[in-house]
Coordinates of C-alpha atoms in Angstrom, one line a residue:
Chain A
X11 CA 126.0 91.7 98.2
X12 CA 122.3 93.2 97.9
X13 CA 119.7 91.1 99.1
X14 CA 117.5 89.1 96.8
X15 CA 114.1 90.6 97.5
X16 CA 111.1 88.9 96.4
X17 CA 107.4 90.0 96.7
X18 CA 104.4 87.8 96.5
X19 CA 101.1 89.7 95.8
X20 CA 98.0 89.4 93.6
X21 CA 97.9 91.0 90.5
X22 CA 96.5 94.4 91.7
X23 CA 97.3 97.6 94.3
X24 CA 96.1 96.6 97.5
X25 CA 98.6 96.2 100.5
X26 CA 101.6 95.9 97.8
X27 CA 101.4 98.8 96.1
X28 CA 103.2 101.0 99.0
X29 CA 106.1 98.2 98.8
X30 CA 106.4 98.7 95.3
X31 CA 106.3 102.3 95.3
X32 CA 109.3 102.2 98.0
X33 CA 110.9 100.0 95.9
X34 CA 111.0 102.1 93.1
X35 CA 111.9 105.0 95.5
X36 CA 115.4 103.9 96.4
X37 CA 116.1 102.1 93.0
X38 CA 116.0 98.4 94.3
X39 CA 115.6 95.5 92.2
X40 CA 113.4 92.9 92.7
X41 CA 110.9 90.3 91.7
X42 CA 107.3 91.3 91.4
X43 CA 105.7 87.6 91.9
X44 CA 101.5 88.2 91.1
X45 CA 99.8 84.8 92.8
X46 CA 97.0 83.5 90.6
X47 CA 94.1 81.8 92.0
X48 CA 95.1 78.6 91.0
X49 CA 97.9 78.6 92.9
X50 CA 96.6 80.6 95.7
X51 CA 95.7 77.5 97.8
X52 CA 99.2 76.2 97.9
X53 CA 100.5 79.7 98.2
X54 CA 98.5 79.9 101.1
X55 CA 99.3 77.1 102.8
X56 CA 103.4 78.4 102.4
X57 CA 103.0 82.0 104.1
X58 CA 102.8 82.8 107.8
X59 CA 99.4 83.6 108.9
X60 CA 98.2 82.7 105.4
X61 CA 98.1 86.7 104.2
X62 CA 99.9 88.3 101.5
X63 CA 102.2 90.5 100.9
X64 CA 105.1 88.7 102.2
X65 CA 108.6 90.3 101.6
X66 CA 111.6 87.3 101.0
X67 CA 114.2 89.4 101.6
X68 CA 117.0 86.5 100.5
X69 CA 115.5 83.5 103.3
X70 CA 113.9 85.6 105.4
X71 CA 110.0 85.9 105.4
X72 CA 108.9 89.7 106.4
X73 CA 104.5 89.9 106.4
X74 CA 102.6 92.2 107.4
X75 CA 102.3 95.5 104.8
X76 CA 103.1 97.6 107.4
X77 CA 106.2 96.1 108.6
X78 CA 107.3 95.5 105.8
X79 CA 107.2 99.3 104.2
X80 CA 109.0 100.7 107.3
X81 CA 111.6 98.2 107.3
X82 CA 111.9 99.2 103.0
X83 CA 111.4 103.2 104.3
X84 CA 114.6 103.3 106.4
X85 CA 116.5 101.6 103.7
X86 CA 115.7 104.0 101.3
X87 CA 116.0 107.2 103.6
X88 CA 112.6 108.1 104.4
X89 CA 112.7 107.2 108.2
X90 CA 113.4 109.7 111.0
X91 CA 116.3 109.3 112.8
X92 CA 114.3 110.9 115.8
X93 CA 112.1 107.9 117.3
X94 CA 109.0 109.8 118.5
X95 CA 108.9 111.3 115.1
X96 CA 109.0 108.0 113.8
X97 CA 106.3 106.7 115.7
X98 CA 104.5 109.7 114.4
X99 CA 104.5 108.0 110.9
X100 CA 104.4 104.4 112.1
X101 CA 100.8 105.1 113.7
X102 CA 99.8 107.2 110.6
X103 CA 100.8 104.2 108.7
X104 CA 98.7 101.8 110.9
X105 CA 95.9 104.1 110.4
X106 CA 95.9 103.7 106.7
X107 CA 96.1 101.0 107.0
X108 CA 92.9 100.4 109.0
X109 CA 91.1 102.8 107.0
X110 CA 91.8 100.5 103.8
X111 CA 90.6 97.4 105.4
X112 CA 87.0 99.4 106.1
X113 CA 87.2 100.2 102.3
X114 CA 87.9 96.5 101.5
X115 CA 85.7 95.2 103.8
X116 CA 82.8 96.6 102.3
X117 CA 83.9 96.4 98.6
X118 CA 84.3 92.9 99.3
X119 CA 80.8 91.8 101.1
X120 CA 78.8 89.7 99.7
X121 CA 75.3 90.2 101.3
X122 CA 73.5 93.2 100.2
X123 CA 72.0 94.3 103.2
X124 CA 75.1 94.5 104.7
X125 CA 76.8 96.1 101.8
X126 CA 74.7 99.1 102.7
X127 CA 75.4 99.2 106.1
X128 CA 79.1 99.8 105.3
X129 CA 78.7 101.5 103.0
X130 CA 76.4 104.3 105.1
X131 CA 79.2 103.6 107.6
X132 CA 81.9 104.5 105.3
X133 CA 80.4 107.9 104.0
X134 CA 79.1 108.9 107.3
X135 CA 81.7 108.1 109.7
X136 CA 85.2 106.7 108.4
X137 CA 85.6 108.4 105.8
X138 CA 85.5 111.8 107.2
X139 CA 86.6 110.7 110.6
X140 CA 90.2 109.1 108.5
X141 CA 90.7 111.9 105.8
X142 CA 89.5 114.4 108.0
X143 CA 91.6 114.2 110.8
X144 CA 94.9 113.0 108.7
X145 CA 94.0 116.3 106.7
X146 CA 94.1 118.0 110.1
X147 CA 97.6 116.4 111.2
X148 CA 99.0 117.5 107.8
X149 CA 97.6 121.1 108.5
X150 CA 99.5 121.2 111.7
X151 CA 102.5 119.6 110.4
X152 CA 103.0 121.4 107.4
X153 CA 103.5 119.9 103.6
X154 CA 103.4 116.0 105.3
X155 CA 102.6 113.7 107.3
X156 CA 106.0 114.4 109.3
X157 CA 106.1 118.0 108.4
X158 CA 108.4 119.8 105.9
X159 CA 110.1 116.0 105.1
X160 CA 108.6 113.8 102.8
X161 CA 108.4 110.1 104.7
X162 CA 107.9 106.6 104.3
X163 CA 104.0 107.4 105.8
X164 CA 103.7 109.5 102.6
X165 CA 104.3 106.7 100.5
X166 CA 102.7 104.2 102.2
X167 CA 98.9 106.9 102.3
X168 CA 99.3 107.3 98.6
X169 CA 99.9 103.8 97.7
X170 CA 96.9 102.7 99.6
X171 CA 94.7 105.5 98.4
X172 CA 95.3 104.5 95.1
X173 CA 93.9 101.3 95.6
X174 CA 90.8 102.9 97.9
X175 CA 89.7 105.3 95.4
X176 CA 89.6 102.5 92.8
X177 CA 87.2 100.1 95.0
X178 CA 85.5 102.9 95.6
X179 CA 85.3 105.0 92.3
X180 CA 85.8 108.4 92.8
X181 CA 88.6 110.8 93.4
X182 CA 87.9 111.2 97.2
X183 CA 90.9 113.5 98.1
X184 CA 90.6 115.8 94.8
X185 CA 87.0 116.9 95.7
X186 CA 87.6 117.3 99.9
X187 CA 91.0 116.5 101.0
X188 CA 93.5 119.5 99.4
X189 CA 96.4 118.8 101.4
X190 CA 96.2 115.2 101.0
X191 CA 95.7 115.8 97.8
X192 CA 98.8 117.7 97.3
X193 CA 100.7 114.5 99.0
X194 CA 99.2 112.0 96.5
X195 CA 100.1 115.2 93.8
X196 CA 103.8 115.0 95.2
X197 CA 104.6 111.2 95.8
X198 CA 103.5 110.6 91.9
X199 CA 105.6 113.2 90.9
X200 CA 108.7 112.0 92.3
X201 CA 110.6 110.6 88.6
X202 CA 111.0 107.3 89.6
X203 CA 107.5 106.8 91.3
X204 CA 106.2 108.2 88.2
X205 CA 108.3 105.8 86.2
X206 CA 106.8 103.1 88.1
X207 CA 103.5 104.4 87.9
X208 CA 103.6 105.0 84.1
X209 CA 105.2 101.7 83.8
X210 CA 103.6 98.8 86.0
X211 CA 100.7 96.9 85.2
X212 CA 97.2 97.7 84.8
X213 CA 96.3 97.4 88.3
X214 CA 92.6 98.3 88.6
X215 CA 92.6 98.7 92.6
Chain B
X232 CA 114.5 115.9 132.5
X233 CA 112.1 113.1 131.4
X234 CA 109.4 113.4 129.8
X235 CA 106.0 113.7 130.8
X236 CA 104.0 110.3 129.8
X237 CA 99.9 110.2 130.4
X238 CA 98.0 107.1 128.9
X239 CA 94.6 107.4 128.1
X240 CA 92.1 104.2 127.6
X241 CA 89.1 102.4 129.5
X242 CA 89.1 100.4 132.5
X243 CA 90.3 97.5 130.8
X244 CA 93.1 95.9 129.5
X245 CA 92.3 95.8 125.5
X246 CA 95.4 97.0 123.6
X247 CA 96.5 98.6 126.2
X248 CA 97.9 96.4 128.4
X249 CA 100.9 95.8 126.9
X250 CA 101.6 99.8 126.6
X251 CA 101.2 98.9 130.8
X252 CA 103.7 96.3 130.9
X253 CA 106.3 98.5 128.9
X254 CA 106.1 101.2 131.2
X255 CA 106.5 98.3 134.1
X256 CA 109.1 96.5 132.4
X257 CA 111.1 100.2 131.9
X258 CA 110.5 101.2 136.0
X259 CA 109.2 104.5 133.8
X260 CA 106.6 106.7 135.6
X261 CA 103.2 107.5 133.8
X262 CA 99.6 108.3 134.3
X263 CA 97.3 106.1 133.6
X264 CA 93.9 107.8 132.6
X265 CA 90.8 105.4 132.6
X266 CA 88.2 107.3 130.8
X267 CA 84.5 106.9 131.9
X268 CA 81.9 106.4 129.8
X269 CA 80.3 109.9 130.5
X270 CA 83.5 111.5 129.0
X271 CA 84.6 109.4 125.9
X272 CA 82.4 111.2 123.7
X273 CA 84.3 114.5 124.9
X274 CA 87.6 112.5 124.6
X275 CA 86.4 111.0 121.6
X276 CA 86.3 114.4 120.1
X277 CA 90.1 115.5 121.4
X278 CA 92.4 112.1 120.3
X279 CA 93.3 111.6 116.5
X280 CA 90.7 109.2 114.5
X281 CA 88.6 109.4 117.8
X282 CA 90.1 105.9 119.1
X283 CA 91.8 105.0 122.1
X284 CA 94.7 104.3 123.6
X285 CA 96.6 107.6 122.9
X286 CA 100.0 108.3 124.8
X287 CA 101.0 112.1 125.4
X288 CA 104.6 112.4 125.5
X289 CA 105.2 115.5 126.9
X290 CA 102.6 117.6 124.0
X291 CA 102.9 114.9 121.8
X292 CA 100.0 112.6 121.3
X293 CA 101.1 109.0 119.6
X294 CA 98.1 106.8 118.8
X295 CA 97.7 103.4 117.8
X296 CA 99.1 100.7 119.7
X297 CA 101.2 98.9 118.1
X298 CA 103.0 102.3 117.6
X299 CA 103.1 103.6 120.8
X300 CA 104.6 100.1 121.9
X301 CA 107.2 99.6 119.8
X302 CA 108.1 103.4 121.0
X303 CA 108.4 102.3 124.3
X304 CA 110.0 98.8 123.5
X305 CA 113.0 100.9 122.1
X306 CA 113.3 103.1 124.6
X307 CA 113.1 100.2 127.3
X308 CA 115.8 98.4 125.1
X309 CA 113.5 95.3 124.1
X310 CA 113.9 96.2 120.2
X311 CA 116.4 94.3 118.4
X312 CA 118.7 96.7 116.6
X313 CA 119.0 94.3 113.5
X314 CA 116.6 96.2 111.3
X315 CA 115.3 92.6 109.7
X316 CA 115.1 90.9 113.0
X317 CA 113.1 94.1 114.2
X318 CA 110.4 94.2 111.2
X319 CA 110.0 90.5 111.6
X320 CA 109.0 91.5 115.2
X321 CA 106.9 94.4 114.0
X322 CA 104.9 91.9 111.8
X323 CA 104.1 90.0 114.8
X324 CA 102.8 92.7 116.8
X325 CA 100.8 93.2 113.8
X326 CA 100.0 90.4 113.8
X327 CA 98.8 89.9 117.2
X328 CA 96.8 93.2 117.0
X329 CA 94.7 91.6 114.3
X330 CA 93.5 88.4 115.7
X331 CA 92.6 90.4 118.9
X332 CA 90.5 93.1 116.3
X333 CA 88.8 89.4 115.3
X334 CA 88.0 88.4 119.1
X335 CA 87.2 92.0 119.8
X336 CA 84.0 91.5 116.8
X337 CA 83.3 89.0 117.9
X338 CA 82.7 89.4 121.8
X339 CA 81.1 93.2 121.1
X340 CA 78.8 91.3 118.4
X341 CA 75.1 92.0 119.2
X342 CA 73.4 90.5 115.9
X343 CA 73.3 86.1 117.9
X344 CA 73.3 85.0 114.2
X345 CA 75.9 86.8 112.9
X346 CA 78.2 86.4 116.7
X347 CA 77.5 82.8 115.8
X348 CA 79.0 82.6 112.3
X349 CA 82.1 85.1 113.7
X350 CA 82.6 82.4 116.5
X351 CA 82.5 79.8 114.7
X352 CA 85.2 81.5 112.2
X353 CA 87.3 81.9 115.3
X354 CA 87.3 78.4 116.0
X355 CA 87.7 76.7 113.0
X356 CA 89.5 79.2 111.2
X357 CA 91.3 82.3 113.2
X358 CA 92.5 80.7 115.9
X359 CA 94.0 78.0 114.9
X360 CA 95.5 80.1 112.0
X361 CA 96.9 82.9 114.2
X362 CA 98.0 80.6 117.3
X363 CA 98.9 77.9 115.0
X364 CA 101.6 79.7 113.1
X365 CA 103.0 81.8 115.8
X366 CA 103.6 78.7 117.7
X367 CA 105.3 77.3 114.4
X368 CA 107.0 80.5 114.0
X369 CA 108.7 80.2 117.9
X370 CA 109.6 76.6 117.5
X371 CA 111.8 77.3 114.8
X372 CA 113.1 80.7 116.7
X373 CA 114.0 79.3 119.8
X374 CA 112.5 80.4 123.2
X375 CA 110.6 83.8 122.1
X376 CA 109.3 85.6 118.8
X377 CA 112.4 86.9 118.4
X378 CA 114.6 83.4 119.3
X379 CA 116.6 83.4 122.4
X380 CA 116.7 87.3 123.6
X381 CA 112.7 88.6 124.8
X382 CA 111.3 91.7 123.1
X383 CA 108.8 94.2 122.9
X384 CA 106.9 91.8 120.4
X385 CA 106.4 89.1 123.3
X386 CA 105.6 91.4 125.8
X387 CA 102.7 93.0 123.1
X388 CA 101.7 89.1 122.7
X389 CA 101.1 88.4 126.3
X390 CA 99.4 92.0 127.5
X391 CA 96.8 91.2 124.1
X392 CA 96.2 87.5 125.0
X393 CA 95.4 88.8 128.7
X394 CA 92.8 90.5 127.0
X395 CA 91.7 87.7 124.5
X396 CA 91.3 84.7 126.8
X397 CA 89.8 87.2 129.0
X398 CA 86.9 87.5 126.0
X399 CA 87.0 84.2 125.0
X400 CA 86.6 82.4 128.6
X401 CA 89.2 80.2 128.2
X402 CA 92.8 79.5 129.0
X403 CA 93.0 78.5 125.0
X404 CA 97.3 79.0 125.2
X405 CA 97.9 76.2 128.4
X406 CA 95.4 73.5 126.3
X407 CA 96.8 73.8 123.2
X408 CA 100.1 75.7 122.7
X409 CA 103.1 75.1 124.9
X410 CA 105.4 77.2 123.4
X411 CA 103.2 80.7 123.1
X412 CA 102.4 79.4 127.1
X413 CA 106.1 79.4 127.9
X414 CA 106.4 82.6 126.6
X415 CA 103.0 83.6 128.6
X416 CA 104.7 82.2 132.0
X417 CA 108.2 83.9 131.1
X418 CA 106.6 87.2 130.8
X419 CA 104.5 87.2 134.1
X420 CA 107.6 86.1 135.9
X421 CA 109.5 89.2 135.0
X422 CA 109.9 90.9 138.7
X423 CA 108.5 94.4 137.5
X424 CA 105.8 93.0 135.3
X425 CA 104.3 90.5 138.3
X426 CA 104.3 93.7 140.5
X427 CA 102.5 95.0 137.6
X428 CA 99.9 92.2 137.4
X429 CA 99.7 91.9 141.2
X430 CA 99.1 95.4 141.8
X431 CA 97.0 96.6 139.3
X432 CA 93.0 97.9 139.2
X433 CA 91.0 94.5 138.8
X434 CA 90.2 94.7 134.4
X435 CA 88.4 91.8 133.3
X436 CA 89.9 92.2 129.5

């Protein structure tokens, strides 16, 4: 019998919008759970390391949105069978990963002065230095992240770059990023992402 | 023939060690690069996303940490070949890799008032948080992250904390965490890794 799979997430993108996407990807039911502040204190208190996403996957507790997407990515196909290739991904995955947390980091301070400091950061350094080089890997690679084969990676950029160009309010990969730009184009227009994507909640970032 | 395996970081142990202890643990033959500080802003140039470590395998170059240890963990046959019982391990690599991003702030902090507030949110908050609940989490395993067989994931725990207590000045897993300390002790004890420890350059963290 399939695994009951149930994610717990706050009502937008963020770290959870790459799970969802693989979820929709390979077809796989499951329960969408959006915390609400209210409860978020309890909720908190329940979840290792007190972070969400966490992944039930029937009593089992997966965290960590990186973990959690590779584990969905071989499930659904979109894993290398060949390990080095698949430590490709994973650190291109990692990367993302990182890159968001800069994003959200600075979206999310509170003090001004700071604010700007990140934000000079972020336009001067990470961003280039992130899209810049990823756009250089999938120049060398070909189409994606792992070449010719669309990936788990693939999913898992997109997904986050969703949520980064909504903190951040402009279509970063349209303007300087073509080939990454032809991955986001790609990954939404696989039907049943695009189902998803036509179909889930508003999700502003 | 096997491959070709050079390792480039610092003179320290950061988020490398446990990249060190794999290749000890695996009796596998690498070179380990310690880049000077005249020539990381050459290196800086030639390694994806301008970060160390990197590991060339062969003319392959695998970044991120985590990655390149979990690469290595498989090959050296400390990765679980239950696909759930190896995410949950990936998560506490993860894991692991982010509480030492928070010490790392912290130590390399030059603003006093804001390394004040970070420590303070290390002691009160982040430690307590990420030590607490991995402690939990290996009480209810068994011996190690993974219950009763060690992996990669405890062998990425120990090389980090190296580095951490190393920062922090204090033996913060022998005071307060038996179980993590076992784990500690278990690792050191492994032949190849005390010839490791024993044998390596002098690195303060």
């Amino acid at each position: 019998m399939a695994p009951v799979y149930k994610l717990k997430f706050f009502n937008f993108m963020g770290v959870a919008e790459p799970i969802r996407y693989l979820f929709a990807y390979g077809g796989i039911s499951y329960k969408n759970i959006e915390i609400e502040d209210a409860d978020w204190p309890d909720v908190q208190k329940s979840v290792p390391f007190g972070k969400l996403p966490v992944l039930e996957v029937d009593n089992k507790v997966l965290c960590q949105s990186v973990a959690i997407s590779r584990y969905l990515g071989k499930l659904v196909g979109l894993l290398p069978t060949d390990d080095l290739e698949a430590a490709e991904l994973d650190a291109i995955a990692l990367t993302v990963f990182d890159y968001g947390t800069k994003v959200h980091e600075w979206f999310h301070e509170q003090n001004k002065e700071r604010k700007l400091l990140l934000q000079k950061e972020l336009e001067e350094r990470w961003c280039p230095r992130y899209l810049g080089d990823m756009e250089e890997i999938v120049r060398q690679k070909g189409t994606y992240f792992g070449g010719q084969k669309i990936s788990w990676a693939d999913l898992y950029f997109v997904g986050i770059m969703e949520s980064i160009e909504g903190m951040w309010g402009s279509k970063i990969l349209e303007k300087q990023y073509p080939l990454l730009h032809t991955i986001y184009k790609h990954v939404h227009e696989i039907p049943a992402i695009d189902t998803y994507v036509s179909n889930r909640p508003h999700y502003k970032y």
